[in-house]
Tab-separated table of C-alpha atoms in Angstrom:
chain	number	residue	atom	x	y	z
A	101	ARG	CA	93.679	113.520	119.487
A	102	ARG	CA	91.634	115.521	122.304
A	103	ARG	CA	89.123	113.374	124.053
A	104	SER	CA	85.838	115.153	124.635
A	105	SER	CA	84.041	114.902	127.942
A	106	PRO	CA	80.996	112.717	127.604
A	107	PRO	CA	78.026	114.868	127.830
A	108	ARG	CA	75.869	114.850	131.307
A	109	THR	CA	72.640	112.672	130.944
A	110	PRO	CA	69.382	114.641	131.163
A	111	ALA	CA	68.665	112.604	134.416
A	112	VAL	CA	71.425	114.269	136.213
A	113	ARG	CA	71.295	117.598	134.449
A	114	GLY	CA	67.237	117.766	135.367
A	115	ARG	CA	67.961	116.603	138.935
A	116	GLY	CA	70.462	119.469	139.773
A	117	ARG	CA	68.238	121.870	138.131
A	118	GLY	CA	65.113	120.863	140.066
A	119	ARG	CA	67.272	120.973	143.384
A	120	GLY	CA	68.758	124.586	142.567
A	121	ARG	CA	65.002	125.540	141.929
A	122	GLY	CA	63.617	124.008	145.135
A	123	ARG	CA	66.288	126.175	147.378
A	124	LEU	CA	65.092	129.242	145.359
A	125	ARG	CA	61.458	128.507	146.191
A	126	VAL	CA	62.293	128.081	149.711
A	127	GLY	CA	64.524	131.529	149.631
A	128	ALA	CA	61.610	133.357	147.828
A	129	ALA	CA	59.026	132.109	150.254
A	130	ALA	CA	60.952	133.002	153.229
A	131	ALA	CA	61.591	136.587	151.978
A	132	ARG	CA	57.890	137.021	151.079
A	133	TRP	CA	57.029	135.916	154.645
A	134	HIS	CA	59.541	138.152	156.305
A	135	THR	CA	58.324	141.102	153.990
A	136	LEU	CA	54.721	140.440	155.240
A	137	THR	CA	55.394	140.235	158.889
A	138	LEU	CA	57.422	143.526	158.695
A	139	THR	CA	54.201	145.249	157.205
A	140	LEU	CA	51.537	143.851	159.130
A	141	PRO	CA	49.551	146.567	160.856
A	142	LEU	CA	48.895	144.818	164.276
A	143	PRO	CA	49.011	146.704	167.644
A	144	ILE	CA	50.528	143.689	169.270
A	145	PRO	CA	53.536	141.585	168.197
A	146	THR	CA	52.699	138.666	166.156
A	147	PRO	CA	54.243	134.940	167.165
A	148	ASN	CA	56.969	135.601	164.693
A	149	ARG	CA	58.161	138.814	166.323
A	150	LEU	CA	58.922	136.810	169.664
A	151	LEU	CA	61.893	135.467	167.742
A	152	LEU	CA	64.902	137.377	168.506
A	153	PRO	CA	66.117	137.832	164.900
A	154	SER	CA	62.568	139.015	163.836
A	155	ALA	CA	62.729	141.548	166.520
A	156	PHE	CA	66.030	142.608	165.605
A	157	ALA	CA	64.939	143.121	161.746
A	158	PHE	CA	61.898	145.035	163.006
A	159	GLY	CA	64.256	147.325	164.900
A	160	ALA	CA	66.685	147.813	161.771
A	161	ASP	CA	63.787	148.592	159.540
A	162	ILE	CA	62.243	151.124	161.653
A	163	LEU	CA	65.886	152.784	162.401
A	164	ALA	CA	66.168	152.788	158.501
A	165	ASP	CA	63.178	154.533	157.957
A	166	TYR	CA	63.963	157.297	160.583
A	167	GLU	CA	67.483	157.586	159.124
A	168	TYR	CA	66.026	157.689	155.600
A	169	ALA	CA	63.661	160.887	156.741
A	170	GLN	CA	66.799	162.475	158.271
A	171	ILE	CA	65.199	162.392	161.735
A	172	GLY	CA	66.769	159.684	163.636
A	173	VAL	CA	65.589	157.828	166.526
A	174	THR	CA	65.197	160.005	169.572
A	175	ALA	CA	63.480	159.910	172.982
A	176	ALA	CA	60.618	161.725	171.550
A	177	ASN	CA	59.864	159.301	168.634
A	178	LEU	CA	61.044	155.989	170.602
A	179	ASN	CA	57.510	154.751	171.304
A	180	GLU	CA	55.940	156.417	168.243
A	181	GLY	CA	53.858	153.900	166.125
A	182	GLU	CA	51.737	150.581	166.540
A	183	TYR	CA	55.148	148.676	166.770
A	184	SER	CA	57.759	151.276	167.729
A	185	PHE	CA	61.783	151.098	168.019
A	186	GLY	CA	61.177	150.875	171.817
A	187	ALA	CA	59.077	148.073	171.289
A	188	CYS	CA	61.636	146.291	169.298
A	189	ILE	CA	64.368	146.812	172.069
A	190	GLY	CA	62.014	145.473	174.805
A	191	MET	CA	60.778	142.541	172.982
A	192	MET	CA	64.881	141.699	172.370
A	193	LEU	CA	65.408	142.120	176.034
A	194	PHE	CA	62.365	139.803	176.719
A	195	ASP	CA	63.708	137.321	174.301
A	196	SER	CA	67.027	137.376	175.973
A	197	VAL	CA	65.633	136.507	179.371
A	198	LEU	CA	63.270	133.768	177.734
A	199	TYR	CA	66.316	132.099	175.705
A	200	PHE	CA	68.302	132.212	178.953
A	201	LEU	CA	65.572	130.294	181.132
A	202	LEU	CA	64.978	127.950	178.181
A	203	PHE	CA	68.688	127.163	178.190
A	204	LEU	CA	68.803	126.375	181.802
A	205	TYR	CA	65.762	124.175	181.558
A	206	LEU	CA	66.934	122.025	178.476
A	207	ASP	CA	70.341	121.678	180.080
A	208	ARG	CA	68.809	119.729	182.902
A	209	VAL	CA	66.216	117.997	180.811
A	210	LEU	CA	67.923	116.944	177.642
A	211	PRO	CA	70.227	113.835	177.494
A	212	SER	CA	73.749	114.364	177.841
A	213	LYS	CA	76.790	112.311	177.817
A	214	TYR	CA	77.703	113.210	181.567
A	215	GLY	CA	75.386	113.808	184.426
A	216	ALA	CA	71.767	112.563	185.132
A	217	ARG	CA	68.677	113.760	183.131
A	218	ALA	CA	66.208	115.595	185.139
A	219	HIS	CA	62.446	114.823	184.875
A	220	PRO	CA	60.422	117.277	182.483
A	221	LEU	CA	58.661	118.541	185.474
A	222	PHE	CA	61.272	118.891	188.001
A	223	CYS	CA	60.629	122.429	188.726
A	224	LEU	CA	57.029	121.556	189.889
A	225	ARG	CA	58.292	119.058	192.478
A	226	PRO	CA	58.351	120.506	196.088
A	227	SER	CA	61.679	118.675	196.740
A	228	TYR	CA	63.370	120.877	194.147
A	229	TRP	CA	62.548	124.290	195.774
A	230	ARG	CA	63.173	122.616	199.441
A	231	GLY	CA	66.924	121.777	198.105
A	232	GLY	CA	66.417	118.195	198.140
A	233	ASP	CA	64.403	115.068	199.201
A	234	ALA	CA	64.364	114.240	203.223
A	235	SER	CA	63.058	110.543	202.624
A	236	HIS	CA	66.798	109.572	201.710
A	237	ALA	CA	68.281	110.869	204.878
A	238	LEU	CA	68.201	107.577	206.724
A	239	LEU	CA	68.807	105.403	204.018
A	240	ARG	CA	71.521	102.882	204.958
A	241	ALA	CA	73.620	100.342	202.780
A	242	ARG	CA	73.072	96.828	203.705
A	243	ALA	CA	75.657	95.359	205.999
A	244	PRO	CA	77.112	92.270	203.858
A	245	ASP	CA	77.051	88.748	205.339
A	246	GLY	CA	80.000	86.417	205.503
A	247	ASP	CA	83.391	86.059	207.616
A	248	ALA	CA	85.397	88.368	205.252
A	249	PHE	CA	83.375	91.391	206.361
A	250	GLU	CA	84.029	93.283	209.448
A	251	ALA	CA	81.051	95.241	210.941
A	252	ALA	CA	81.825	99.033	211.825
A	253	PRO	CA	81.904	99.525	215.738
A	254	PRO	CA	78.844	101.102	217.171
A	255	GLU	CA	80.511	104.795	217.699
A	256	VAL	CA	81.654	104.624	214.395
A	257	ALA	CA	78.491	103.680	212.709
A	258	SER	CA	76.497	106.388	214.419
A	259	ARG	CA	78.667	109.184	212.306
A	260	GLU	CA	77.696	110.956	209.514
A	261	SER	CA	78.473	108.997	206.314
A	262	VAL	CA	78.511	108.153	202.456
A	263	GLU	CA	76.141	105.306	201.631
A	264	VAL	CA	76.439	103.307	198.601
A	265	VAL	CA	73.008	101.446	198.438
A	266	GLY	CA	72.576	98.776	196.038
A	267	LEU	CA	74.679	100.370	193.231
A	268	THR	CA	74.708	99.003	189.804
A	269	LYS	CA	76.357	100.562	186.746
A	270	VAL	CA	76.019	98.886	183.324
A	271	TYR	CA	77.720	100.430	180.133
A	272	GLY	CA	76.331	99.322	176.799
A	273	SER	CA	73.863	96.848	175.910
A	274	GLY	CA	73.389	93.560	174.089
A	275	ARG	CA	76.795	92.169	173.084
A	276	MET	CA	78.596	95.217	174.322
A	277	ARG	CA	76.969	95.234	177.826
A	278	LYS	CA	79.442	95.538	180.490
A	279	VAL	CA	78.535	95.673	184.240
A	280	ALA	CA	81.126	97.565	185.960
A	281	VAL	CA	79.459	97.804	189.311
A	282	ASP	CA	77.105	94.962	190.575
A	283	GLU	CA	74.894	95.493	193.411
A	284	LEU	CA	77.309	97.251	195.726
A	285	HIS	CA	76.738	98.073	199.123
A	286	LEU	CA	79.161	100.082	201.195
A	287	SER	CA	79.186	102.407	204.179
A	288	MET	CA	82.142	105.166	204.319
A	289	TYR	CA	82.393	107.229	207.554
A	290	ALA	CA	83.373	110.561	208.759
A	291	GLY	CA	86.715	110.655	210.487
A	292	GLN	CA	87.864	107.649	208.628
A	293	ILE	CA	89.895	107.029	205.426
A	294	THR	CA	88.262	104.366	203.469
A	295	CYS	CA	90.214	102.507	200.804
A	296	LEU	CA	88.731	101.039	197.539
A	297	LEU	CA	91.509	98.558	196.480
A	298	GLY	CA	91.161	96.490	193.385
A	299	HIS	CA	92.867	96.003	190.093
A	300	ASN	CA	92.003	97.906	186.701
A	301	GLY	CA	88.550	97.080	185.855
A	302	ALA	CA	87.523	96.302	189.280
A	303	GLY	CA	84.712	99.049	189.310
A	304	LYS	CA	86.547	101.410	191.676
A	305	THR	CA	86.460	104.530	189.341
A	306	SER	CA	82.828	103.845	188.119
A	307	THR	CA	82.104	104.139	191.764
A	308	ILE	CA	83.537	107.289	192.170
A	309	ALA	CA	81.992	108.588	188.698
A	310	VAL	CA	78.359	107.777	190.211
A	311	LEU	CA	79.031	109.296	193.595
A	312	THR	CA	80.106	112.371	192.124
A	313	GLY	CA	77.253	112.396	189.567
A	314	LEU	CA	79.249	112.273	186.626
A	315	TYR	CA	77.161	109.183	185.419
A	316	PRO	CA	73.625	108.296	186.678
A	317	PRO	CA	73.493	104.874	188.243
A	318	THR	CA	71.682	101.952	186.266
A	319	ALA	CA	70.099	100.874	189.732
A	320	GLY	CA	70.353	101.770	193.374
A	321	ASP	CA	71.624	105.141	194.712
A	322	CYS	CA	74.436	106.934	196.592
A	323	VAL	CA	73.446	109.075	199.731
A	324	VAL	CA	76.148	111.660	200.906
A	325	MET	CA	75.614	113.008	204.372
A	326	GLY	CA	71.888	112.391	204.228
A	327	HIS	CA	71.404	113.565	200.525
A	328	SER	CA	70.670	111.535	197.282
A	329	ILE	CA	73.120	112.048	194.380
A	330	THR	CA	69.948	111.396	191.962
A	331	ARG	CA	67.633	113.774	193.682
A	332	SER	CA	69.692	116.321	195.653
A	333	ALA	CA	72.724	116.574	193.484
A	334	ALA	CA	73.012	120.530	193.811
A	335	ARG	CA	73.331	119.798	197.735
A	336	VAL	CA	75.716	117.104	197.309
A	337	TYR	CA	78.378	119.221	195.311
A	338	GLN	CA	78.301	121.852	198.106
A	339	LEU	CA	79.579	119.063	200.466
A	340	MET	CA	82.063	117.418	198.010
A	341	GLY	CA	85.618	117.612	196.692
A	342	VAL	CA	86.809	115.564	193.895
A	343	CYS	CA	90.587	114.493	192.446
A	344	PRO	CA	89.538	112.644	189.492
A	345	GLN	CA	91.822	109.992	188.093
A	346	HIS	CA	93.211	112.294	185.363
A	347	ASP	CA	94.254	115.826	186.125
A	348	VAL	CA	91.433	118.434	185.168
A	349	LEU	CA	93.457	121.672	185.171
A	350	TRP	CA	93.563	124.775	183.093
A	351	PRO	CA	97.048	125.193	181.416
A	352	GLY	CA	96.923	128.849	181.630
A	353	LEU	CA	95.949	129.357	184.984
A	354	THR	CA	98.636	129.447	187.749
A	355	VAL	CA	98.788	127.116	191.065
A	356	ARG	CA	97.159	130.003	193.051
A	357	GLU	CA	94.647	130.859	190.685
A	358	HIS	CA	93.467	127.377	190.564
A	359	LEU	CA	93.039	127.316	194.233
A	360	GLU	CA	91.378	130.558	194.342
A	361	LEU	CA	88.714	129.276	191.959
A	362	TYR	CA	88.081	126.285	193.804
A	363	ALA	CA	87.859	128.064	196.914
A	364	THR	CA	85.488	130.751	195.435
A	365	LEU	CA	83.222	127.977	194.109
A	366	LYS	CA	82.920	126.047	197.374
A	367	GLY	CA	81.626	129.118	198.852
A	368	VAL	CA	84.564	130.645	201.191
A	369	PRO	CA	84.039	134.196	201.928
A	370	PRO	CA	86.161	136.424	199.790
A	371	SER	CA	88.147	137.598	202.975
A	372	GLU	CA	89.172	134.315	203.806
A	373	VAL	CA	90.251	133.034	200.305
A	374	GLY	CA	93.801	134.284	200.640
A	375	GLY	CA	94.310	132.520	203.883
A	376	GLU	CA	92.630	129.292	202.732
A	377	VAL	CA	94.957	129.201	199.415
A	378	GLN	CA	97.954	130.230	201.272
A	379	ALA	CA	97.552	127.097	204.056
A	380	SER	CA	96.610	124.834	201.129
A	381	LEU	CA	100.007	125.540	199.483
A	382	LEU	CA	101.885	124.642	202.358
A	383	ASP	CA	99.829	121.521	202.785
A	384	ILE	CA	100.357	120.315	199.283
A	385	GLY	CA	103.986	121.385	199.380
A	386	LEU	CA	103.544	124.066	196.392
A	387	ALA	CA	104.372	127.087	197.809
A	388	ASP	CA	107.386	127.837	195.764
A	389	LYS	CA	105.326	127.136	192.605
A	390	GLU	CA	102.351	129.366	193.424
A	391	HIS	CA	102.909	131.568	190.404
A	392	ALA	CA	103.805	128.522	187.997
A	393	ARG	CA	101.291	128.015	185.195
A	394	ALA	CA	99.756	124.490	185.202
A	395	ARG	CA	101.259	123.565	181.881
A	396	ALA	CA	104.719	123.932	183.348
A	397	LEU	CA	104.167	121.603	186.335
A	398	SER	CA	105.370	117.921	186.193
A	399	GLY	CA	102.818	115.175	186.677
A	400	GLY	CA	103.542	114.668	190.222
A	401	MET	CA	102.878	118.449	190.887
A	402	LYS	CA	99.686	118.482	188.940
A	403	ARG	CA	98.408	115.561	191.436
A	404	LYS	CA	99.492	117.586	194.478
A	405	LEU	CA	97.531	120.311	192.799
A	406	CYS	CA	94.221	118.187	192.003
A	407	VAL	CA	94.032	117.008	195.660
A	408	GLY	CA	94.692	120.543	197.001
A	409	CYS	CA	91.540	121.603	195.016
A	410	ALA	CA	89.581	118.850	196.374
A	411	LEU	CA	90.483	119.661	200.023
A	412	ILE	CA	90.380	123.378	199.802
A	413	GLY	CA	87.289	124.966	201.448
A	414	GLY	CA	86.412	122.403	204.217
A	415	SER	CA	84.860	119.727	202.030
A	416	ARG	CA	83.228	117.386	203.959
A	417	VAL	CA	83.504	114.570	201.591
A	418	ALA	CA	86.596	114.046	199.305
A	419	LEU	CA	86.882	111.314	196.573
A	420	LEU	CA	90.430	110.996	195.591
A	421	ASP	CA	90.896	108.666	192.527
A	422	GLU	CA	94.353	107.329	192.735
A	423	PRO	CA	95.941	110.634	193.942
A	424	THR	CA	99.492	109.466	194.294
A	425	SER	CA	99.853	108.150	190.768
A	426	GLY	CA	102.983	109.684	189.426
A	427	MET	CA	104.597	110.808	192.497
A	428	ASP	CA	108.005	110.303	193.856
A	429	PRO	CA	108.207	108.366	197.277
A	430	LYS	CA	108.948	111.644	199.258
A	431	SER	CA	105.755	113.252	197.560
A	432	ARG	CA	103.549	110.263	198.403
A	433	ARG	CA	104.811	110.378	201.859
A	434	SER	CA	103.923	113.935	202.494
A	435	LEU	CA	100.565	113.366	200.814
A	436	TRP	CA	99.770	110.591	203.127
A	437	ALA	CA	100.723	112.726	206.140
A	438	LEU	CA	98.334	115.275	204.997
A	439	LEU	CA	95.453	112.970	204.322
A	440	GLN	CA	95.959	111.849	208.076
A	441	ARG	CA	95.906	115.320	209.273
A	442	THR	CA	92.868	116.367	207.341
A	443	LYS	CA	90.639	113.239	207.922
A	444	LYS	CA	88.891	114.837	211.152
A	445	GLY	CA	85.488	115.383	210.439
A	446	ARG	CA	85.488	114.699	206.833
A	447	VAL	CA	84.902	111.401	204.846
A	448	LEU	CA	88.028	110.716	202.762
A	449	VAL	CA	87.692	108.004	200.028
A	450	LEU	CA	90.912	106.769	198.277
A	451	THR	CA	91.208	104.435	195.427
A	452	THR	CA	94.632	103.023	194.810
A	453	HIS	CA	96.537	100.057	193.304
A	454	TYR	CA	99.216	99.905	195.996
A	455	MET	CA	98.738	97.522	199.017
A	456	ASP	CA	101.016	99.502	201.347
A	457	GLU	CA	99.333	102.646	200.822
A	458	ALA	CA	96.018	100.974	201.762
A	459	ASP	CA	97.639	99.254	204.706
A	460	LEU	CA	99.258	102.400	205.888
A	461	LEU	CA	96.390	105.047	205.311
A	462	ALA	CA	93.197	103.176	205.512
A	463	ASP	CA	90.972	102.833	208.553
A	464	ARG	CA	88.809	100.532	206.327
A	465	ILE	CA	89.756	98.691	203.229
A	466	ALA	CA	87.075	97.656	200.879
A	467	VAL	CA	88.380	95.120	198.179
A	468	MET	CA	86.588	95.256	194.810
A	469	SER	CA	86.669	92.594	191.955
A	470	ALA	CA	84.616	92.446	188.731
A	471	GLY	CA	82.474	95.178	190.427
A	472	LYS	CA	81.489	93.275	193.527
A	473	LEU	CA	82.649	93.825	197.000
A	474	SER	CA	85.102	90.656	198.005
A	475	CYS	CA	86.063	91.778	201.460
A	476	LEU	CA	85.712	94.553	203.989
A	477	GLY	CA	87.661	95.684	207.023
A	478	SER	CA	90.653	97.063	208.825
A	479	SER	CA	94.272	95.940	207.508
A	480	LEU	CA	94.447	94.269	210.728
A	481	PHE	CA	91.334	92.272	210.277
A	482	LEU	CA	91.935	91.560	206.724
A	483	PHE	CA	95.606	90.016	206.934
A	484	VAL	CA	95.107	87.995	210.365
A	485	ASP	CA	93.886	85.167	208.512
A	486	ARG	CA	94.888	84.948	204.756
A	487	SER	CA	91.508	82.821	204.152
A	488	TYR	CA	89.748	86.082	204.172
A	489	LEU	CA	91.931	87.014	200.930
A	490	SER	CA	91.304	83.602	199.404
A	491	SER	CA	90.096	83.055	195.709
A	492	SER	CA	89.397	86.235	193.978
A	493	SER	CA	90.117	88.543	196.602
A	494	TYR	CA	93.482	87.056	197.200
A	495	MET	CA	94.331	87.406	193.354
A	496	VAL	CA	93.080	90.981	193.521
A	497	SER	CA	95.612	91.797	196.344
A	498	GLN	CA	98.509	89.941	194.792
A	499	ALA	CA	97.952	92.018	191.479
A	500	CYS	CA	97.804	95.209	193.453
A	501	CYS	CA	101.091	94.032	195.026
A	502	ARG	CA	102.774	93.584	191.684
A	503	ALA	CA	101.465	96.896	190.539
């Protein structure tokens, strides 16, 4: 025997019909309002006509009227009437400019996953139009106290530098709160390679992320060549090249096209882009792969390309987050030689897990553990006396050696 399906209850049937009738009422009201605004005999546009879809609808209605009369829109009747077809075109152009400016404003003001949110009135501040706030030009990191920290020589301390001043970065809140960087003070000078050494989770990548403006600091600031990353980010980006921990490449672009793109973004004159790209290809050892697409490169070659993109264009600050990961020993040696050749006049910041790499490359080694600076100095200073690497610092170095 065929079972009959149970009938719908009146409550369910009535609720469905009510929802459908509600949608019909909203649609009918919108249609009546649109018809009303189309027939308004006003000499100036109403607020509804400031909307781009409404201006387009008005223009289409006027165009249909002219076509129905077998006249068409011509130069003679373009501006006829209280609200003409020419006024519709002008309003659509005005709306396009208005929407573009609104996009630029909201892109900086609304919160986002990456980057720092600007103040709602940032465009009214004099520092925005001057290109930065000069009050941070002389801001310096506090010299750490203790026998495990070597002070920079006076001739080095007088150079241009990148200053990390009281930097704190906290992720999450409540039970999920994680302090990645805790009150970090660090100075990195031009003409030197500064190495951030530490185990996974020590705070190296978070420090680089705040230095590049990828994440806003919870407290403190980073001053790059006299420009604050929180107040003059646009100026900082003109000085900086970044090689992130993970490859950021376009699979469909070739090696040469990547370098040309980054050289153009960094302001290299068009007449000099070809020479810069060719020199960079020779430096990173990818001259024979210049026409190969990024998707066809090995992991080590991709790292080389990322380093080349960071250094091209004469970047005065280069942040290299584990640049040698995935490279064979020969490629690592060639990259070390490249960094030694290019450190003159620029600040090179390198993060690594390898103690031999830090010992060979770095002029100053900063050992981080649990978001704090454990010891700082040259390799000779740090390894003359093992007591400087005792407790947590020594365990960090041992973990790096095992890695």
